[in-house]
XYZ file of C-alpha atoms in Angstrom:
373
model
C 0.000 0.000 0.000
C 1.222 3.501 -0.803
C 1.272 6.044 2.008
C 2.009 9.788 1.985
C 4.305 11.233 4.620
C 4.158 14.716 6.193
C 6.217 16.211 3.357
C 3.822 14.964 0.692
C 6.226 12.285 -0.537
C 4.912 8.825 -1.393
C 6.400 5.669 0.093
C 5.493 1.987 0.272
C 4.101 0.806 3.571
C 6.283 -1.985 5.030
C 4.986 -5.424 4.213
C 3.613 -7.553 7.013
C 6.400 -9.020 9.051
C 8.950 -6.351 8.051
C 10.481 -4.407 10.916
C 10.226 -0.634 10.072
C 13.021 0.195 12.522
C 15.333 -2.359 10.947
C 14.591 -0.901 7.501
C 15.517 2.604 8.676
C 18.801 1.566 10.238
C 20.429 1.694 6.812
C 20.023 5.484 6.854
C 21.237 6.174 10.388
C 24.709 7.735 10.737
C 27.002 5.470 12.747
C 28.225 6.563 16.156
C 31.796 6.569 14.902
C 33.586 6.305 11.610
C 35.170 8.497 8.908
C 32.824 11.400 9.524
C 34.752 13.569 11.996
C 35.431 16.966 10.322
C 39.024 16.990 11.529
C 39.615 13.663 9.792
C 38.082 14.535 6.431
C 40.676 15.282 3.781
C 40.135 18.563 1.895
C 42.559 18.681 -1.059
C 42.250 22.472 -1.382
C 42.630 23.164 2.337
C 46.007 24.919 2.056
C 44.780 27.153 -0.759
C 41.579 28.004 1.088
C 43.579 28.859 4.208
C 45.944 31.090 2.216
C 43.034 32.889 0.583
C 41.252 33.346 3.917
C 44.285 35.230 5.241
C 44.623 37.444 2.170
C 43.333 40.936 1.482
C 40.814 39.502 -0.985
C 39.058 37.691 1.852
C 39.281 40.390 4.532
C 35.621 41.108 5.197
C 36.620 43.786 7.735
C 38.639 45.823 5.220
C 37.486 49.240 4.049
C 37.290 47.859 0.517
C 34.340 45.707 1.601
C 32.835 47.589 4.556
C 32.773 51.100 3.071
C 29.069 50.833 2.196
C 27.854 49.001 5.296
C 25.960 52.091 6.428
C 24.026 52.194 3.165
C 23.419 48.436 3.157
C 24.370 48.030 -0.500
C 27.355 48.420 -2.800
C 26.656 50.919 -5.633
C 26.551 49.714 -9.216
C 29.770 51.529 -10.144
C 31.703 49.825 -7.326
C 30.117 46.378 -7.154
C 32.138 44.678 -9.885
C 35.332 44.852 -7.804
C 34.079 45.138 -4.234
C 31.775 42.127 -4.252
C 32.050 38.635 -5.681
C 28.378 38.768 -6.650
C 28.922 42.109 -8.385
C 31.891 40.711 -10.324
C 29.851 37.775 -11.585
C 26.985 40.059 -12.543
C 29.348 42.408 -14.381
C 30.593 39.600 -16.614
C 27.291 37.734 -16.788
C 28.796 34.761 -14.968
C 25.659 34.386 -12.862
C 23.473 33.629 -15.874
C 22.329 37.214 -16.347
C 23.233 39.545 -19.178
C 26.671 41.161 -18.651
C 26.488 44.317 -16.584
C 25.590 45.170 -12.985
C 21.889 46.008 -13.092
C 21.566 47.383 -9.581
C 23.232 47.736 -6.182
C 24.605 44.573 -4.607
C 24.134 43.620 -0.929
C 27.073 44.323 1.351
C 29.044 41.560 3.022
C 30.738 40.056 -0.017
C 34.456 39.690 -0.719
C 36.579 38.471 -3.618
C 35.479 34.887 -3.097
C 36.531 31.625 -4.739
C 33.933 31.821 -7.492
C 35.243 35.240 -8.517
C 38.432 33.753 -9.937
C 37.439 30.100 -10.380
C 34.183 30.617 -12.259
C 34.251 28.466 -15.436
C 32.775 31.371 -17.401
C 36.009 33.337 -17.048
C 37.395 31.157 -19.806
C 35.094 32.935 -22.238
C 36.378 36.442 -21.440
C 38.981 37.404 -24.009
C 39.153 41.204 -23.601
C 38.684 43.912 -20.969
C 37.506 47.484 -21.594
C 39.963 49.927 -20.012
C 39.034 53.337 -18.531
C 40.813 54.920 -21.508
C 38.171 53.414 -23.796
C 40.672 50.923 -25.204
C 39.638 47.270 -25.361
C 42.601 45.108 -24.454
C 42.897 41.326 -24.909
C 43.510 39.196 -21.828
C 44.341 35.575 -21.222
C 41.082 33.840 -20.291
C 40.918 32.819 -16.661
C 42.823 34.443 -13.825
C 44.264 37.309 -15.905
C 40.740 38.259 -16.927
C 39.774 38.381 -13.252
C 42.800 40.446 -12.204
C 42.534 42.912 -15.068
C 38.848 43.539 -14.474
C 39.589 45.274 -11.187
C 43.206 46.397 -11.251
C 42.939 48.927 -14.079
C 41.553 51.904 -12.162
C 38.457 54.010 -12.721
C 39.940 56.860 -14.778
C 42.636 57.359 -17.416
C 44.660 60.125 -18.996
C 41.739 60.694 -21.360
C 39.619 61.676 -18.350
C 42.079 64.463 -17.518
C 42.168 65.645 -21.123
C 38.387 65.850 -21.124
C 38.312 67.707 -17.798
C 40.778 70.431 -18.775
C 39.448 70.743 -22.341
C 40.809 73.987 -23.818
C 41.195 75.869 -20.528
C 44.271 78.048 -20.049
C 47.143 76.000 -18.633
C 47.930 78.198 -15.636
C 44.583 79.796 -14.819
C 42.927 78.554 -11.592
C 39.420 77.313 -12.350
C 37.023 76.428 -9.543
C 35.017 74.244 -11.929
C 37.942 71.790 -12.071
C 38.017 68.883 -9.646
C 40.713 66.341 -8.981
C 40.470 63.316 -11.267
C 41.151 60.256 -9.123
C 42.511 57.179 -10.936
C 41.434 55.031 -7.932
C 43.524 52.317 -6.238
C 45.674 49.226 -6.858
C 46.362 50.030 -10.510
C 48.805 47.228 -11.269
C 47.113 46.278 -14.527
C 46.995 49.851 -15.814
C 50.628 50.474 -14.861
C 51.798 47.286 -16.508
C 50.092 48.115 -19.800
C 51.872 51.479 -20.014
C 51.047 53.494 -23.114
C 49.067 50.572 -24.516
C 46.431 51.171 -21.863
C 47.038 54.946 -21.609
C 46.262 54.930 -17.900
C 48.524 57.878 -17.092
C 48.239 61.385 -18.476
C 50.596 61.271 -21.461
C 51.904 64.662 -22.522
C 51.479 65.497 -26.225
C 54.661 65.158 -28.242
C 56.185 62.619 -25.846
C 56.661 58.911 -26.407
C 55.904 56.371 -23.699
C 56.854 52.791 -23.012
C 54.196 50.187 -23.695
C 53.338 47.003 -21.858
C 56.099 45.765 -19.577
C 56.648 42.126 -20.422
C 59.275 41.627 -17.724
C 61.025 38.372 -18.692
C 59.287 35.460 -20.318
C 57.688 33.230 -19.236
C 56.568 35.791 -16.607
C 53.717 37.042 -18.732
C 50.749 37.402 -16.374
C 49.875 38.356 -12.801
C 50.168 34.893 -11.279
C 53.622 34.444 -12.771
C 54.873 36.483 -9.805
C 51.945 36.698 -7.375
C 50.586 33.712 -5.503
C 46.916 33.797 -6.560
C 45.715 32.954 -3.047
C 48.079 34.783 -0.668
C 48.738 37.549 -3.269
C 52.367 37.580 -2.108
C 55.241 37.898 -4.561
C 57.402 34.810 -4.759
C 61.013 35.819 -4.153
C 62.077 32.477 -5.589
C 60.727 33.639 -8.951
C 62.840 36.811 -8.731
C 65.958 34.746 -8.024
C 65.525 32.990 -11.350
C 67.104 36.030 -12.999
C 68.070 38.502 -10.261
C 70.875 38.198 -7.717
C 68.578 39.468 -4.971
C 65.149 37.984 -4.376
C 63.809 41.114 -2.685
C 61.838 43.134 -5.271
C 62.738 46.403 -3.508
C 66.443 45.743 -4.109
C 66.191 44.924 -7.810
C 67.519 47.444 -10.315
C 66.919 47.414 -14.057
C 69.275 50.172 -15.187
C 72.708 51.674 -14.607
C 71.211 55.171 -14.995
C 70.638 57.239 -11.864
C 67.085 58.478 -12.513
C 66.846 60.459 -9.281
C 70.156 62.266 -9.800
C 71.776 60.742 -6.718
C 74.386 58.858 -8.700
C 73.752 55.755 -6.603
C 72.978 52.835 -8.882
C 73.501 50.115 -6.299
C 70.040 50.549 -4.790
C 66.784 49.203 -6.170
C 64.945 51.124 -8.898
C 62.078 51.632 -6.458
C 64.236 54.145 -4.578
C 64.664 56.282 -7.712
C 60.928 56.167 -8.380
C 60.061 57.100 -4.793
C 62.523 60.000 -4.891
C 61.153 61.367 -8.168
C 57.580 60.971 -6.942
C 58.461 62.969 -3.822
C 60.066 65.617 -6.038
C 56.912 65.811 -8.153
C 54.720 66.344 -5.101
C 57.010 69.113 -3.817
C 56.914 70.726 -7.242
C 53.111 70.567 -7.305
C 53.025 72.255 -3.904
C 55.499 74.906 -5.031
C 53.408 75.574 -8.134
C 50.238 75.794 -6.031
C 51.730 78.639 -4.000
C 53.581 80.550 -6.708
C 51.253 80.097 -9.699
C 47.813 78.926 -8.551
C 48.000 81.149 -5.476
C 46.499 78.595 -3.049
C 48.694 76.151 -1.082
C 47.805 72.470 -1.401
C 48.334 69.306 0.635
C 47.589 65.632 -0.024
C 45.835 63.421 2.536
C 44.954 59.750 1.915
C 41.198 60.208 2.101
C 38.577 61.625 -0.224
C 38.851 64.155 -1.876
C 42.635 63.662 -1.373
C 43.853 67.196 -2.074
C 42.999 69.966 0.381
C 43.634 73.668 0.881
C 46.585 74.281 3.220
C 46.483 78.058 3.634
C 48.770 78.098 6.685
C 51.131 75.576 5.035
C 51.359 73.431 8.153
C 51.186 70.232 6.131
C 47.569 69.531 7.101
C 44.359 70.244 5.251
C 42.446 73.261 6.545
C 39.173 72.647 8.365
C 36.288 75.046 8.858
C 33.901 73.981 11.611
C 35.476 70.553 11.341
C 34.807 70.215 7.621
C 37.854 69.641 5.365
C 38.383 72.254 2.682
C 38.642 70.588 -0.714
C 41.234 72.116 -3.003
C 39.487 74.444 -5.438
C 42.221 76.322 -7.289
C 43.227 73.695 -9.837
C 44.836 74.801 -13.055
C 44.936 72.376 -15.996
C 48.711 72.059 -15.728
C 48.533 71.283 -12.028
C 45.690 68.794 -12.446
C 47.642 66.793 -15.021
C 50.672 66.503 -12.760
C 48.613 65.643 -9.654
C 46.756 62.938 -11.567
C 50.038 61.323 -12.618
C 51.409 61.552 -9.083
C 48.339 59.776 -7.699
C 48.320 57.252 -10.572
C 51.859 56.181 -9.688
C 51.389 56.217 -5.931
C 48.151 54.228 -6.207
C 50.218 51.245 -7.358
C 52.757 50.276 -4.667
C 54.326 47.861 -7.145
C 54.734 50.347 -10.007
C 58.510 49.896 -9.815
C 58.044 46.242 -10.776
C 54.934 46.431 -12.936
C 56.365 49.029 -15.329
C 59.327 51.102 -14.090
C 59.927 52.658 -17.516
C 56.419 54.081 -17.925
C 56.428 55.227 -14.304
C 59.702 57.146 -14.622
C 58.558 58.744 -17.879
C 55.324 60.039 -16.361
C 57.192 61.434 -13.351
C 59.815 63.216 -15.429
C 57.334 64.734 -17.861
C 55.072 65.955 -15.061
C 57.958 67.692 -13.293
C 59.179 69.124 -16.584
C 55.764 70.575 -17.405
C 55.537 72.316 -14.032
C 59.133 73.508 -14.276
C 58.322 75.970 -17.078
C 56.170 78.457 -15.155
C 58.355 77.933 -12.058
C 61.543 78.718 -14.012
C 63.174 75.502 -12.852
C 66.194 74.127 -14.706
C 65.665 70.425 -15.344
C 69.403 69.914 -15.756
C 69.977 71.287 -12.271
C 67.350 68.958 -10.839
C 69.451 66.090 -12.190
C 66.627 63.625 -12.779
C 66.443 61.406 -15.848
C 63.613 60.088 -17.963
């Protein structure tokens, strides 16, 4: 006889003489056996542990908690600040490509962000410059989706339009390239992430040394750390900070025994000082950088801190086109801590050209500064 249980499912009533309890014993978990969680082998356990300790999995980080007060991640931010947003952006969740609406908070760069089978179908990424660039399907497609920034040199060109180079204009606002721009830096002029001065030539994609041809050639995809063992394949020192690619002293110090990062840091510091000098002598309003939105502030008393009125920070409002271009490049380079490894040539070129452009109205002699391009 057929009976219906409480869930609506049909089952055969035990035949006469059958023991219902005995029949059910086949489905009862044993009191002991290979079912203890600590005894179950998980082949990916080490990788999961490494990921869980990485920045991609840090659910307490500002990158993932910034919108907790609003309860949702905006459309423009969701593709990189939420695994669900990333999948929606590429249509990996079965929807049409594109983030249709805000995404709930609480997500991170989870396993399915980089291990989704659909990533194999992505062959190109649209860059902020408007250039579509091919990518290797898989992990490179995932990395390049988010590590290319939000703006490009074209954004600066559009903002300044045909305004006079040295005239302060309160309608101008700082153009922020965003953060962690490794992909944009690495592409160099091919991606046109930096502001590239007309009449200048710029280095293209930095291929490093084959077969190091993508992000995971150097970075562990789970910990995100750089493998020093990879560096030692070609370099005498496995520490990236100590590696030098040229016998030219780009910062004018004459010391070519230190890593190229030191030259880049020195020239970046010079560029910021030059921007501040220009702000006082040409724009007429002192400026200071602070690592929080909107990044550049008025510093009327030149104490190195942004001015506040009734506790409210005073956003810098005396941008000239020339100053905006240089500040964008400074932020573009400093937003990628690994710029010295991702594309040192492009980085040094942007720094030199930005200083050189500001040097004109400041009557600075580039030869006396001693820096090289």
